[in-house]
Short mmCIF file of C-alpha atoms in Angstrom, two decimals:
data_model
loop_
_atom_site.label_atom_id
_atom_site.label_comp_id
_atom_site.label_asym_id
_atom_site.label_seq_id
_atom_site.Cartn_x
_atom_site.Cartn_y
_atom_site.Cartn_z
CA SER A 7 0.00 0.00 0.00
CA TYR A 8 1.08 3.57 -0.62
CA GLU A 9 2.68 5.57 2.19
CA LEU A 10 3.55 9.19 2.87
CA THR A 11 6.33 9.72 5.40
CA GLN A 12 6.55 12.73 7.72
CA PRO A 13 8.83 13.44 10.69
CA PRO A 14 6.95 12.86 13.97
CA SER A 15 7.88 16.25 15.38
CA VAL A 16 9.39 19.62 14.55
CA SER A 17 10.22 22.29 17.08
CA VAL A 18 11.06 25.97 16.51
CA SER A 19 11.15 29.19 18.48
CA PRO A 20 8.61 31.94 17.72
CA GLY A 21 9.61 33.89 14.64
CA GLN A 22 11.75 31.11 13.21
CA THR A 23 10.99 29.20 10.03
CA ALA A 24 9.45 25.76 10.42
CA ARG A 25 9.75 23.22 7.63
CA ILE A 26 7.77 19.99 7.59
CA THR A 27 8.52 17.40 4.94
CA CYS A 28 6.44 14.67 3.34
CA SER A 29 7.97 12.00 1.15
CA GLY A 30 6.16 9.67 -1.23
CA ASP A 31 7.06 7.85 -4.42
CA ALA A 32 4.18 9.35 -6.43
CA LEU A 33 4.75 12.96 -5.44
CA PRO A 34 6.58 13.78 -8.69
CA LYS A 35 3.25 13.14 -10.46
CA LYS A 36 0.63 13.86 -7.78
CA TYR A 37 -0.10 16.97 -5.77
CA ALA A 38 0.45 17.18 -2.04
CA PHE A 39 -2.10 18.83 0.22
CA TRP A 40 -1.48 19.99 3.79
CA TYR A 41 -3.90 20.05 6.72
CA GLN A 42 -3.50 21.75 10.08
CA GLN A 43 -5.21 20.17 13.07
CA LYS A 44 -5.16 22.09 16.31
CA SER A 45 -5.91 20.26 19.55
CA GLY A 46 -9.56 19.26 19.77
CA GLN A 47 -10.45 20.67 16.36
CA ALA A 48 -11.18 19.37 12.90
CA PRO A 49 -8.46 19.53 10.24
CA VAL A 50 -8.21 22.67 8.10
CA LEU A 51 -6.69 22.85 4.61
CA VAL A 52 -3.69 25.21 4.66
CA ILE A 53 -1.98 24.31 1.37
CA SER A 54 -3.64 22.91 -1.76
CA GLU A 55 -2.07 21.50 -4.95
CA ASP A 56 1.50 21.61 -3.62
CA SER A 57 1.68 25.37 -3.15
CA LYS A 58 -1.70 27.13 -3.29
CA ARG A 59 -2.82 28.92 -0.17
CA PRO A 60 -6.61 28.86 0.37
CA SER A 61 -8.45 32.02 1.22
CA GLY A 62 -8.01 33.01 4.85
CA ILE A 63 -4.73 31.17 5.39
CA PRO A 64 -1.92 33.51 6.54
CA GLU A 65 0.83 34.34 4.04
CA ARG A 66 3.46 32.81 6.31
CA PHE A 67 2.22 29.38 5.17
CA SER A 68 3.72 28.16 1.89
CA GLY A 69 4.24 24.86 0.13
CA SER A 70 6.61 23.41 -2.41
CA SER A 71 7.33 20.07 -3.99
CA SER A 72 10.41 18.66 -5.66
CA GLY A 73 10.89 15.08 -6.73
CA THR A 74 9.53 12.71 -4.12
CA MET A 75 9.33 15.31 -1.35
CA ALA A 76 6.79 17.99 -0.55
CA THR A 77 7.50 20.67 2.04
CA LEU A 78 5.26 22.86 4.15
CA THR A 79 7.04 26.02 5.27
CA ILE A 80 5.85 28.36 7.99
CA SER A 81 7.90 31.55 7.82
CA GLY A 82 7.99 33.33 11.15
CA ALA A 83 6.08 30.67 13.05
CA GLN A 84 3.71 31.91 15.73
CA VAL A 85 2.65 30.23 18.96
CA GLU A 86 -0.82 29.84 17.47
CA ASP A 87 0.65 27.68 14.70
CA GLU A 88 1.27 24.87 17.19
CA ALA A 89 -0.68 21.95 15.78
CA ASP A 90 -0.44 18.61 14.07
CA TYR A 91 0.17 18.87 10.34
CA TYR A 92 -0.77 16.15 7.86
CA CYS A 93 0.15 15.80 4.21
CA TYR A 94 -2.33 14.07 1.89
CA SER A 95 -1.94 12.65 -1.57
CA THR A 96 -2.62 9.60 -3.71
CA ASP A 97 -0.60 6.88 -5.35
CA SER A 98 0.22 7.16 -9.06
CA SER A 99 -2.95 5.29 -10.06
CA GLY A 100 -5.11 7.69 -8.08
CA ASP A 101 -6.84 4.76 -6.41
CA HIS A 102 -5.21 4.87 -2.98
CA ARG A 103 -5.59 8.10 -1.04
CA VAL A 104 -3.54 8.45 2.08
CA PHE A 105 -2.54 10.82 4.82
CA GLY A 106 0.97 11.07 6.13
CA GLY A 107 1.49 10.03 9.73
CA GLY A 108 1.39 13.63 10.91
CA THR A 109 3.97 16.02 12.35
CA LYS A 110 3.55 17.73 15.70
CA LEU A 111 4.81 21.30 15.43
CA THR A 112 5.90 22.90 18.70
CA VAL A 113 6.53 26.64 18.78
CA LEU A 114 8.15 27.76 22.02
CA GLU B 290 -20.66 29.43 3.33
CA VAL B 291 -19.98 25.76 2.72
CA GLN B 292 -20.64 23.81 5.91
CA LEU B 293 -20.78 20.21 6.99
CA VAL B 294 -22.51 19.61 10.33
CA GLN B 295 -22.19 16.21 11.95
CA SER B 296 -24.38 14.49 14.51
CA GLY B 297 -23.46 14.44 18.18
CA ALA B 298 -21.26 12.16 20.22
CA GLU B 299 -22.37 8.58 20.73
CA VAL B 300 -21.74 6.04 23.50
CA LYS B 301 -22.56 2.47 22.54
CA LYS B 302 -21.96 -1.09 23.73
CA PRO B 303 -20.09 -3.72 21.71
CA GLY B 304 -22.41 -5.45 19.27
CA GLU B 305 -24.79 -2.51 18.94
CA SER B 306 -25.51 -0.76 15.66
CA LEU B 307 -24.92 2.90 14.92
CA LYS B 308 -25.53 5.43 12.18
CA ILE B 309 -23.92 8.88 12.29
CA SER B 310 -24.77 11.73 9.96
CA CYS B 311 -23.20 14.63 8.08
CA LYS B 312 -25.43 17.40 6.68
CA GLY B 313 -24.09 19.65 3.95
CA SER B 314 -25.17 23.20 3.20
CA GLY B 315 -24.04 26.18 1.15
CA TYR B 316 -23.25 24.22 -2.02
CA SER B 317 -24.75 21.76 -4.49
CA PHE B 318 -24.72 18.63 -2.29
CA THR B 319 -25.30 16.15 -5.12
CA THR B 320 -22.31 17.24 -7.22
CA TYR B 321 -19.47 16.70 -4.73
CA TRP B 322 -18.31 13.40 -3.27
CA ILE B 323 -18.39 13.19 0.54
CA GLY B 324 -15.55 11.46 2.35
CA TRP B 325 -15.16 9.92 5.78
CA VAL B 326 -11.98 9.94 7.87
CA ARG B 327 -11.25 8.09 11.11
CA GLN B 328 -8.99 9.38 13.87
CA MET B 329 -8.39 6.97 16.72
CA PRO B 330 -7.43 8.45 20.10
CA GLY B 331 -4.01 10.09 19.91
CA LYS B 332 -3.46 8.84 16.36
CA GLY B 333 -3.38 10.16 12.81
CA LEU B 334 -5.97 10.52 10.07
CA GLU B 335 -7.17 7.49 8.11
CA TRP B 336 -9.03 7.70 4.78
CA MET B 337 -12.09 5.46 5.01
CA GLY B 338 -13.92 6.08 1.76
CA ILE B 339 -16.04 8.42 -0.31
CA ILE B 340 -19.61 8.43 -1.61
CA TYR B 341 -21.23 10.39 -4.42
CA PRO B 342 -24.61 11.77 -3.35
CA GLY B 343 -25.81 12.01 -6.94
CA ASP B 344 -26.03 8.24 -7.41
CA SER B 345 -24.74 6.75 -4.10
CA ASP B 346 -21.64 5.34 -5.80
CA ALA B 347 -19.32 4.44 -2.91
CA ARG B 348 -15.61 3.63 -2.79
CA TYR B 349 -14.06 2.11 0.33
CA SER B 350 -10.51 1.85 1.55
CA PRO B 351 -9.58 -1.85 1.70
CA SER B 352 -9.03 -1.37 5.43
CA PHE B 353 -12.69 -0.41 5.94
CA GLN B 354 -14.45 -2.44 3.24
CA GLY B 355 -17.04 -4.64 4.92
CA GLN B 356 -16.58 -2.92 8.30
CA VAL B 357 -18.74 0.16 7.68
CA THR B 358 -21.41 1.29 5.22
CA MET B 359 -21.70 4.72 3.69
CA SER B 360 -25.03 6.02 2.42
CA VAL B 361 -26.75 9.27 1.54
CA ASP B 362 -30.22 10.83 1.53
CA LYS B 363 -29.92 13.52 -1.10
CA SER B 364 -33.42 14.80 -0.35
CA ILE B 365 -32.09 16.20 2.92
CA ASN B 366 -28.44 16.78 1.89
CA THR B 367 -27.19 14.24 4.40
CA ALA B 368 -24.54 11.53 4.29
CA TYR B 369 -24.33 8.66 6.75
CA LEU B 370 -21.76 6.25 8.13
CA GLN B 371 -23.06 3.15 9.82
CA TRP B 372 -21.95 0.05 11.69
CA SER B 373 -24.04 -3.09 12.12
CA SER B 374 -22.09 -4.46 15.07
CA LEU B 375 -19.70 -2.15 16.88
CA LYS B 376 -16.42 -3.22 18.43
CA ALA B 377 -14.37 -1.48 21.07
CA SER B 378 -11.77 -0.79 18.38
CA ASP B 379 -14.33 1.38 16.53
CA SER B 380 -13.95 3.99 19.27
CA ALA B 381 -12.66 7.06 17.48
CA MET B 382 -13.45 10.49 16.14
CA TYR B 383 -15.07 10.33 12.71
CA TYR B 384 -14.97 13.26 10.31
CA CYS B 385 -16.87 13.86 7.11
CA ALA B 386 -15.50 16.21 4.48
CA ARG B 387 -16.41 17.48 1.04
CA ASN B 388 -14.20 15.98 -1.65
CA ILE B 389 -12.92 18.38 -4.30
CA ARG B 390 -12.04 16.88 -7.69
CA GLN B 391 -9.96 18.70 -10.25
CA PHE B 392 -8.51 17.59 -13.56
CA ARG B 393 -4.74 17.81 -13.90
CA GLY B 394 -4.04 16.89 -17.49
CA PRO B 395 -5.16 13.28 -17.98
CA THR B 396 -5.49 12.61 -14.26
CA ILE B 397 -7.78 13.79 -11.49
CA GLU B 398 -6.65 15.24 -8.20
CA ASN B 399 -8.82 14.86 -5.10
CA TRP B 400 -8.74 16.54 -1.72
CA PHE B 401 -11.01 17.30 1.23
CA ASP B 402 -12.31 20.76 2.02
CA PRO B 403 -14.03 21.72 4.26
CA TRP B 404 -14.45 19.20 7.07
CA GLY B 405 -17.27 18.61 9.51
CA GLN B 406 -16.66 19.17 13.21
CA GLY B 407 -16.36 15.45 13.91
CA THR B 408 -18.45 12.85 15.73
CA LEU B 409 -16.90 11.06 18.70
CA VAL B 410 -17.91 7.41 18.92
CA THR B 411 -17.19 5.54 22.15
CA VAL B 412 -17.79 1.81 22.30
CA SER B 413 -17.50 0.33 25.77
CA SER B 414 -19.19 -2.36 27.81
#
């Protein structure tokens, strides 16, 4: 089965840049999507189609993808950005849709 | 505003049946697939499956095929997820979400946006 691999945790100080990676064999051909899930809340889409920022998402959130790795970047991370972040994509056939294991971002 | 509103928390005993709901508003309900996602306590997100309200075509993850049933009532813009015989291991938060489909050349990309608020299911004797 298809898998997306993320680091379990990332930690930065406020104002620093946080980078969260997601690796998957089909990422050269398929988009990555990123969801933010704050404690006790439903996931929210923060990056669509590798690098598009939905309406209402702060400009400090950006996304990129190169080869088999997609990256979510939070430039000047804020304390309120503390959350679990999940990448989402599909295998090359489009049949198997998966979430990465999630990355806990700590900002302190 | 596009919204998905889910039914409230449930506490059930092993072996009991359950049906939870997800009501969509603010968009054309019958033209977007609805997906379901499981999140077990302290764990990550798991893609369960999607259903098309227009014709009830349903696709299940192999991990959930035969374990749950998705359905819709398009007359009231509502999707359902049901169990015929719950197990303790079904205890989890369940989210519904609208599935967006977009062509990318010869392929189709899919993603979820927005999500419902979640329904907590607790199965305990």
